[in-house]
Coordinates of N, CA and C in Angstrom, one line a residue:
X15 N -10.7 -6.6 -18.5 CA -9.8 -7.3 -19.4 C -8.5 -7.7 -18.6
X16 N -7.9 -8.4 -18.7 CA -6.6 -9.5 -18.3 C -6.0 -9.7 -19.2
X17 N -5.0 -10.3 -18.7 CA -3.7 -11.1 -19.5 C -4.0 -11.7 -20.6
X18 N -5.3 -13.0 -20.0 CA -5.9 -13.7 -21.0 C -6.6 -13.0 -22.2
X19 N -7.2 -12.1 -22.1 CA -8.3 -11.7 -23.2 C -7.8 -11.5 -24.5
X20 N -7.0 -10.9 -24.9 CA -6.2 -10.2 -26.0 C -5.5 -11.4 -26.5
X21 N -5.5 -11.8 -28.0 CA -4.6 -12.5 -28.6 C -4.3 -12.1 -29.6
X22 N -3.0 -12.4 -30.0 CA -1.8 -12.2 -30.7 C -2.4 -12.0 -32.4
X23 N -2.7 -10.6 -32.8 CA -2.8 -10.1 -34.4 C -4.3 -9.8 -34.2
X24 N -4.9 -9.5 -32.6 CA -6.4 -9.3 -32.4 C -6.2 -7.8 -32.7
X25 N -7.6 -7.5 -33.5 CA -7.8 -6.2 -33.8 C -8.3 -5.6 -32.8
X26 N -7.8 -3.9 -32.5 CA -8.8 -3.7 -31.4 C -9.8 -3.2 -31.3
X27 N -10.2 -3.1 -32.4 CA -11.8 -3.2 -32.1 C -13.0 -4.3 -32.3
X28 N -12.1 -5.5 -31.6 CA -12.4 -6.8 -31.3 C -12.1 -6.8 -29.9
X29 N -11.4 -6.0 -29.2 CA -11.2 -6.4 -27.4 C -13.0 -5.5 -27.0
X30 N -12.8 -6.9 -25.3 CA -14.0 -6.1 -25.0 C -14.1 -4.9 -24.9
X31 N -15.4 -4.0 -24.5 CA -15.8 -3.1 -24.0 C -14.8 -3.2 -22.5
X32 N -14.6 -2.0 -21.6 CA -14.2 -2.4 -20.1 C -15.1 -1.0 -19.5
X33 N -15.4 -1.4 -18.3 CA -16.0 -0.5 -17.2 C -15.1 -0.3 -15.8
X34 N -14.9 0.8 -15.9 CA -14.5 1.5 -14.5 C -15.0 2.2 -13.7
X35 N -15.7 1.1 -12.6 CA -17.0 2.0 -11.5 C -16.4 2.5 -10.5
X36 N -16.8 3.7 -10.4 CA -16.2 4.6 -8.8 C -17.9 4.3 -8.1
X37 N -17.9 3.8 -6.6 CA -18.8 4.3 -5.9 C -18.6 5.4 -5.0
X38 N -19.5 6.4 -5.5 CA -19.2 7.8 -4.5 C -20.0 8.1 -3.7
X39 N -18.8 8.2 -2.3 CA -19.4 8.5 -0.5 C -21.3 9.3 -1.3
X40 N -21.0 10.4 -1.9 CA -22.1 11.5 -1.8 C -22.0 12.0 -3.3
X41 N -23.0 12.8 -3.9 CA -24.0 13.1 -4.9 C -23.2 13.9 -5.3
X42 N -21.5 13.5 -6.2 CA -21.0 14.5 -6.6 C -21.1 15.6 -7.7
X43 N -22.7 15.4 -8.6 CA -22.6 16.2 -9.2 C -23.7 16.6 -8.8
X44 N -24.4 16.4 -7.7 CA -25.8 16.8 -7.5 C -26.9 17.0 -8.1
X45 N -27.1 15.7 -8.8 CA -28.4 15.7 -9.3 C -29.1 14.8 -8.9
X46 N -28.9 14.2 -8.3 CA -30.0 13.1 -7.6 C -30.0 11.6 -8.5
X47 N -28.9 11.9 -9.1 CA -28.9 10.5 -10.3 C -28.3 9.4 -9.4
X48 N -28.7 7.9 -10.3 CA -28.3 7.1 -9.2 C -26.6 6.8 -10.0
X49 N -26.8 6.9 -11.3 CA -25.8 6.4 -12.2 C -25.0 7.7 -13.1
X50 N -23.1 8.1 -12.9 CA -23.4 9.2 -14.0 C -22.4 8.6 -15.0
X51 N -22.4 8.3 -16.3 CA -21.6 8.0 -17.2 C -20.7 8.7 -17.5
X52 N -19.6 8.1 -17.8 CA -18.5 9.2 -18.4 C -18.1 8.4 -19.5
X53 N -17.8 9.3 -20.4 CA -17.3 8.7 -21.9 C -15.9 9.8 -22.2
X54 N -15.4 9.0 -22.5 CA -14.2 10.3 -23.4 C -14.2 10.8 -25.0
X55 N -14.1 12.1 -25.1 CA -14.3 13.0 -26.2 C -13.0 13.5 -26.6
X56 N -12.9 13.7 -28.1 CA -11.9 14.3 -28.3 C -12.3 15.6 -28.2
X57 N -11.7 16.7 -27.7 CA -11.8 18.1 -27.1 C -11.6 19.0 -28.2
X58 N -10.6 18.1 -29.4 CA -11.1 19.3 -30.8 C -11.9 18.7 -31.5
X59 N -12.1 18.2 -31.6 CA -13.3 18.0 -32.5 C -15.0 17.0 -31.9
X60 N -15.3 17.6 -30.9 CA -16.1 17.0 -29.8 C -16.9 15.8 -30.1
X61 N -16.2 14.6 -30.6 CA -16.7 13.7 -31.0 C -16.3 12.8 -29.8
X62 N -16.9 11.4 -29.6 CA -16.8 10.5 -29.2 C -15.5 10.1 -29.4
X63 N -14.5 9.2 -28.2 CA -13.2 8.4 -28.3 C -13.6 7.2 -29.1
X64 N -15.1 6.8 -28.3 CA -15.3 5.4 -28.7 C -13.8 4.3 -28.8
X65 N -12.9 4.1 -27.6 CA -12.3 3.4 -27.7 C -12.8 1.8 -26.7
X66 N -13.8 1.8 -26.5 CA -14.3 1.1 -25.6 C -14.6 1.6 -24.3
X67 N -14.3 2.3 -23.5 CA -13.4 2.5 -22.1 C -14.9 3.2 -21.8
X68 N -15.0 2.9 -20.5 CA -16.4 3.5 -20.0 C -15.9 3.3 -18.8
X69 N -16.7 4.7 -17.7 CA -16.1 5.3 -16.8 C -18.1 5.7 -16.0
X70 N -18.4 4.5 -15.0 CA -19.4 5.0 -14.5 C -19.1 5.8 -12.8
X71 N -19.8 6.3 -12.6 CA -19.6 7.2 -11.2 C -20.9 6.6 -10.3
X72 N -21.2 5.9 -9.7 CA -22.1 5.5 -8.7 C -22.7 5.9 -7.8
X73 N -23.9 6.7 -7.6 CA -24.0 8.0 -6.7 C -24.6 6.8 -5.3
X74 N -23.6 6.8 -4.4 CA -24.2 6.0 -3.1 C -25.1 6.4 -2.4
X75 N -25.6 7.9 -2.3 CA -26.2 8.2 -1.8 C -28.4 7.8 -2.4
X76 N -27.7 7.5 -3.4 CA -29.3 7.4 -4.1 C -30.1 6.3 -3.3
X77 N -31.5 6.3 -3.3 CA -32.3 5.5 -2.8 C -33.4 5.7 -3.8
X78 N -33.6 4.4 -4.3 CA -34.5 4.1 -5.3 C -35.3 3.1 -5.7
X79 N -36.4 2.6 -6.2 CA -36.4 1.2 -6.5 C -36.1 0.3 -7.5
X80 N -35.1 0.9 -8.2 CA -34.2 0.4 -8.9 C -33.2 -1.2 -8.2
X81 N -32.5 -1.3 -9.1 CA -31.7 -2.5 -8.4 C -30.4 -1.5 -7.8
X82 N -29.9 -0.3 -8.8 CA -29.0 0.4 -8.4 C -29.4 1.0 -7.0
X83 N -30.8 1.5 -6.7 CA -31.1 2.2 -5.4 C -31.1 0.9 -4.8
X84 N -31.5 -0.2 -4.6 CA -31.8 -1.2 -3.4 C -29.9 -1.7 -3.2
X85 N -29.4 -1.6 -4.2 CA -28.2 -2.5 -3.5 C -27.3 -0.9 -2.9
X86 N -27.9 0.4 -3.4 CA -26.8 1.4 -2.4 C -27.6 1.6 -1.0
X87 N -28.6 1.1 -0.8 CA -29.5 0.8 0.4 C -28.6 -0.2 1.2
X88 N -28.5 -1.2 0.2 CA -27.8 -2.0 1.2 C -26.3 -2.1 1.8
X89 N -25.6 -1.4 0.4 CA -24.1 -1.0 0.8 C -24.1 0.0 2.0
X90 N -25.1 0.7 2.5 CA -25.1 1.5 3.7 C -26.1 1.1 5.0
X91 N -26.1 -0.3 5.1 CA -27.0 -0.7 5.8 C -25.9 -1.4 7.0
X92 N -26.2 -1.4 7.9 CA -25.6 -1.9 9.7 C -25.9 -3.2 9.5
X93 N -27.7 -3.4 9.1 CA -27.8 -5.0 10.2 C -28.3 -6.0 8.7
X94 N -27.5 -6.8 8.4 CA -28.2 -7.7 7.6 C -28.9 -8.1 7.2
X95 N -30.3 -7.7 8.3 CA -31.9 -8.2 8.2 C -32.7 -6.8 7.5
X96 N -31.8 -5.7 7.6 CA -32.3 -4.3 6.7 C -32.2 -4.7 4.8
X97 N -31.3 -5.9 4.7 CA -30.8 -5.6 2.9 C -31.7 -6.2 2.4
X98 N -31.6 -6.0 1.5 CA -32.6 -6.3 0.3 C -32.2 -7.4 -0.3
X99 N -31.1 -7.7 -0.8 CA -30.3 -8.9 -1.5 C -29.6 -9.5 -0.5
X100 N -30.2 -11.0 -0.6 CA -29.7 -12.0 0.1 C -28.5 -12.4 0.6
X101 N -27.9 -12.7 -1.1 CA -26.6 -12.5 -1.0 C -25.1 -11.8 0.1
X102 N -26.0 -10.3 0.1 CA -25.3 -9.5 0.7 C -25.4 -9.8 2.3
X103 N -26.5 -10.1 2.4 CA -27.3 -10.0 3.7 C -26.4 -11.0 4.6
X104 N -26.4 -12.1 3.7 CA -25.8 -13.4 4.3 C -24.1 -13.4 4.6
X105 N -23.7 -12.9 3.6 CA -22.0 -12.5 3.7 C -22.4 -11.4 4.8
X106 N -23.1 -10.8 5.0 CA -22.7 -9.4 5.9 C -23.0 -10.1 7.5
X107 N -23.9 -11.2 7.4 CA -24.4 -11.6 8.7 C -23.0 -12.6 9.3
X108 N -22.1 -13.1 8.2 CA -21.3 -14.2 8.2 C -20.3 -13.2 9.1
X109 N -19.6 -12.2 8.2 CA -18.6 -11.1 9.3 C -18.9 -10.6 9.9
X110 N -19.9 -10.0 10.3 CA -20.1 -9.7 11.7 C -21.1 -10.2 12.5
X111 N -21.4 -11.4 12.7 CA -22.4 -12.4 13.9 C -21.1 -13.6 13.9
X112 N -20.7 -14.2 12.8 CA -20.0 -15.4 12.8 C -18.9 -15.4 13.3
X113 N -18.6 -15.7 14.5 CA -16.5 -15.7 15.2 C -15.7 -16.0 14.5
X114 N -16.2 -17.2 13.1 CA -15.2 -17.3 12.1 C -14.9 -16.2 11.4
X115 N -16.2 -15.4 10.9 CA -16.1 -14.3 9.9 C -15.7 -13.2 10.5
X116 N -16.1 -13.0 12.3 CA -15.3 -11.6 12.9 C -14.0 -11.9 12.6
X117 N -13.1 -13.0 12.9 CA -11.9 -12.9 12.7 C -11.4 -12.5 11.3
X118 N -12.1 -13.3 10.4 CA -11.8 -13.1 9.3 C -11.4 -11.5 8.9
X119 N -12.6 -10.6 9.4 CA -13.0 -9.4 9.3 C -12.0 -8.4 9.7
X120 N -11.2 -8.8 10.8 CA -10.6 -8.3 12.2 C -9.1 -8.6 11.3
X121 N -8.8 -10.2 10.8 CA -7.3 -9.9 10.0 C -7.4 -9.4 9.1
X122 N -8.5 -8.7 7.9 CA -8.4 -8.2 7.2 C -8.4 -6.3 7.4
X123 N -8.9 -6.2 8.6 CA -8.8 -4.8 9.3 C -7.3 -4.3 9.6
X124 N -6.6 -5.4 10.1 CA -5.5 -5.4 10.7 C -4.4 -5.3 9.7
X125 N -4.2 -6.1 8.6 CA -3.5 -6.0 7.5 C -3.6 -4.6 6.8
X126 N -4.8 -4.2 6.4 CA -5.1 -2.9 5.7 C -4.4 -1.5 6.7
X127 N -4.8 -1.8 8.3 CA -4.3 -0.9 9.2 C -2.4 -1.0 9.3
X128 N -2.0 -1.9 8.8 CA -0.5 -2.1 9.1 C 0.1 -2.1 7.5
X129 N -0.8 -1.7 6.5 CA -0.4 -1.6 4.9 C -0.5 0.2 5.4
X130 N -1.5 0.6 5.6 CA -1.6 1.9 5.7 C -0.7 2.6 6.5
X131 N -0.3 1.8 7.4 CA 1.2 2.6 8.3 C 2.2 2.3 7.6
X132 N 2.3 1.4 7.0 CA 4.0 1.3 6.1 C 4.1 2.7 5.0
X133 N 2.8 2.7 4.5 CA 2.4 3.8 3.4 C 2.8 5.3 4.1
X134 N 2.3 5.5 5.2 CA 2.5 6.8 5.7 C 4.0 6.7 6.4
X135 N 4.9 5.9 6.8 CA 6.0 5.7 7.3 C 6.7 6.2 5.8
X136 N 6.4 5.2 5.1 CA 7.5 5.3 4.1 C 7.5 7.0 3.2
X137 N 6.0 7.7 3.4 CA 5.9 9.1 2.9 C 6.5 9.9 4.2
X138 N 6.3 9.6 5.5 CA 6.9 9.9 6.2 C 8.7 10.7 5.6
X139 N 9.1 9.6 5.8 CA 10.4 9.2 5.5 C 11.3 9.8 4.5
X140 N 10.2 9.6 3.5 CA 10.7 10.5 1.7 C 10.5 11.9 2.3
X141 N 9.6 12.4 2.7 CA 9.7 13.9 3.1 C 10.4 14.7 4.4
X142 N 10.7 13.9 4.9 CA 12.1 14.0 6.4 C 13.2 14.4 5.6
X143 N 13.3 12.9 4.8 CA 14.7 12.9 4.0 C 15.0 14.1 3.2
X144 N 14.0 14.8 2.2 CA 13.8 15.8 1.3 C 14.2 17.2 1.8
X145 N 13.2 17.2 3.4 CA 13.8 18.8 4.1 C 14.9 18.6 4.6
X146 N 15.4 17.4 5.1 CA 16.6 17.8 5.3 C 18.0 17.8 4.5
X147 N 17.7 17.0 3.3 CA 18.5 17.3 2.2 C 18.2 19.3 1.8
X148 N 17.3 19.6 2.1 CA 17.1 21.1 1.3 C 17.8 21.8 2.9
X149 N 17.7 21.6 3.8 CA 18.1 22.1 4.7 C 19.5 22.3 4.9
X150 N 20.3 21.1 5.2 CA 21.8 20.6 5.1 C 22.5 21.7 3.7
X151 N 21.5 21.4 2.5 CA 22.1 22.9 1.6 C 21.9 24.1 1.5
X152 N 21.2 24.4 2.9 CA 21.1 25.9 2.9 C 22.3 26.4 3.8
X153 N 22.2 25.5 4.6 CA 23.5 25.6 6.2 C 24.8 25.3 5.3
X154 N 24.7 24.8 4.5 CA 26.1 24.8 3.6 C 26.7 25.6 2.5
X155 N 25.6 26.1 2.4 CA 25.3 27.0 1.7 C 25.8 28.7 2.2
X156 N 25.7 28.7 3.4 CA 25.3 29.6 4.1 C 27.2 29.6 4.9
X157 N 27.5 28.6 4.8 CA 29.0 28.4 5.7 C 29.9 29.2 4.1
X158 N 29.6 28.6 3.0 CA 30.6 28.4 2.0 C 30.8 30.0 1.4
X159 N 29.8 30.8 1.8 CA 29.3 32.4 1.7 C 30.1 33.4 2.7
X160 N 30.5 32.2 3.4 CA 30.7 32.8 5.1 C 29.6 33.7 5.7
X161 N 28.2 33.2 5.2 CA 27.4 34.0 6.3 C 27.1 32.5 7.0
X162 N 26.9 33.4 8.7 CA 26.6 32.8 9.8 C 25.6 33.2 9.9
X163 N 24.2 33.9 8.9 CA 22.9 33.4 9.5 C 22.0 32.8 9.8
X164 N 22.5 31.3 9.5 CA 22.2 29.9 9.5 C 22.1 30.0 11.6
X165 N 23.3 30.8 12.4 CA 23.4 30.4 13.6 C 21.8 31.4 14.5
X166 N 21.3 32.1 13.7 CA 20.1 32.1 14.4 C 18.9 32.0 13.7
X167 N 19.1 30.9 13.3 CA 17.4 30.2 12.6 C 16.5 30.4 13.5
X168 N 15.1 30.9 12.7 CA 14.0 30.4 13.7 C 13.0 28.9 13.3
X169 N 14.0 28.8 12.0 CA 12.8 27.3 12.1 C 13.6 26.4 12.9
X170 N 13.1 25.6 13.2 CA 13.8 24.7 14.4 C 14.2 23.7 14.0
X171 N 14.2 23.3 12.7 CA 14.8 21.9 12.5 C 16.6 22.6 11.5
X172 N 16.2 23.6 11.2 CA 17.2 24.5 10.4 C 18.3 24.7 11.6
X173 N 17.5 25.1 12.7 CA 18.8 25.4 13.8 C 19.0 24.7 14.7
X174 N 18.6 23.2 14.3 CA 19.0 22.0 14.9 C 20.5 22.0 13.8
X175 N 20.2 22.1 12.7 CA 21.1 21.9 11.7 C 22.3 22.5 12.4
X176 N 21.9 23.8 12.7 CA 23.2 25.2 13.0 C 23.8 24.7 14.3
X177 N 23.2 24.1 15.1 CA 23.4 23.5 16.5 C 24.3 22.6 16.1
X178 N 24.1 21.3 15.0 CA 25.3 20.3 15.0 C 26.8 20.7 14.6
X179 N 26.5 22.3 13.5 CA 27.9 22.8 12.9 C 28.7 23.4 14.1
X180 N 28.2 23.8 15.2 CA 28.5 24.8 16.3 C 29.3 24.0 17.1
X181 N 28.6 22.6 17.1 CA 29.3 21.1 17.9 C 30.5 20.7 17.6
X182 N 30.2 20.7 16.1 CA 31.6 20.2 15.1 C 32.3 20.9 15.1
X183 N 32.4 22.1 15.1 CA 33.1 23.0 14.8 C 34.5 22.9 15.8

């Protein structure tokens, strides 16, 4: 569902159905299923939500001759001449045989590898900032008491702290 779908005094149980598929690495509930449904229940009174909303889990590991087992055949397949569905085969032969599609492949590697360092930089950062906000108030903490056992910390970033007051001082 989008922006578009829903109009103005639509009832909702006139909007579509929607599906949210996870494909999962491995067989998280271990049954060998290729497909596991999830629906939502009300928990007191164990009925159906039925608000539309469907939640499938995609077991990748299945092999079957289903269409669901041939295309997780192919979602874990190396060489394009292994898939089953053309489609796939042909896009898969495009990024990696075609110099246009390796690059293509290669800027989209690169972007994802330089989104994922901003992401861990910037978590970085929030939790630097955090211990040393909790830190700075313990060494201040620790001055305003007048205890000095801030001056033999054994965590080391703590008695970096104690090191700068010792400087200042």
């Amino acid at each position: 569902m989008d922006i578009e779908n829903p109009h103005s005094g639509q009832e909702f149980k006139e909007f579509p159905d929607t599906y949210t598929i996870f494909i999962i690495e491995k067989d998280f509930y271990g049954q060998g299923e290729a497909v596991h449904p999830i629906e939502r229940i009300n928990l007191a009174t164990g009925k159906s939500f039925e608000d539309g909303e469907h939640i499938l889990y995609v077991n990748s590991e299945y092999r079957g001759d289903s269409t669901i087992g041939k295309l997780m055949h192919d979602f874990n397949c190396i060489k394009a001449d292994d898939m089953n569905f053309e489609l796939m085969a042909n896009r898969t032969r495009y990024l990696k045989e075609n110099p246009k599609g390796m690059n293509e492949m290669c800027k989209i590697m690169e972007d994802m590898r330089s989104e994922s360092l901003k992401e861990v930089t910037l978590r970085m950062l929030a939790d630097l900032y955090f211990y040393n906000i909790v830190c700075i108030h313990r060494v201040l903490k620790s001055l305003k008491e007048g205890n000095k056992s801030y001056l033999s910390c054994t965590n080391k970033d703590t008695a970096c702290f104690a090191q700068l007051i010792k400087t200042a001082r």
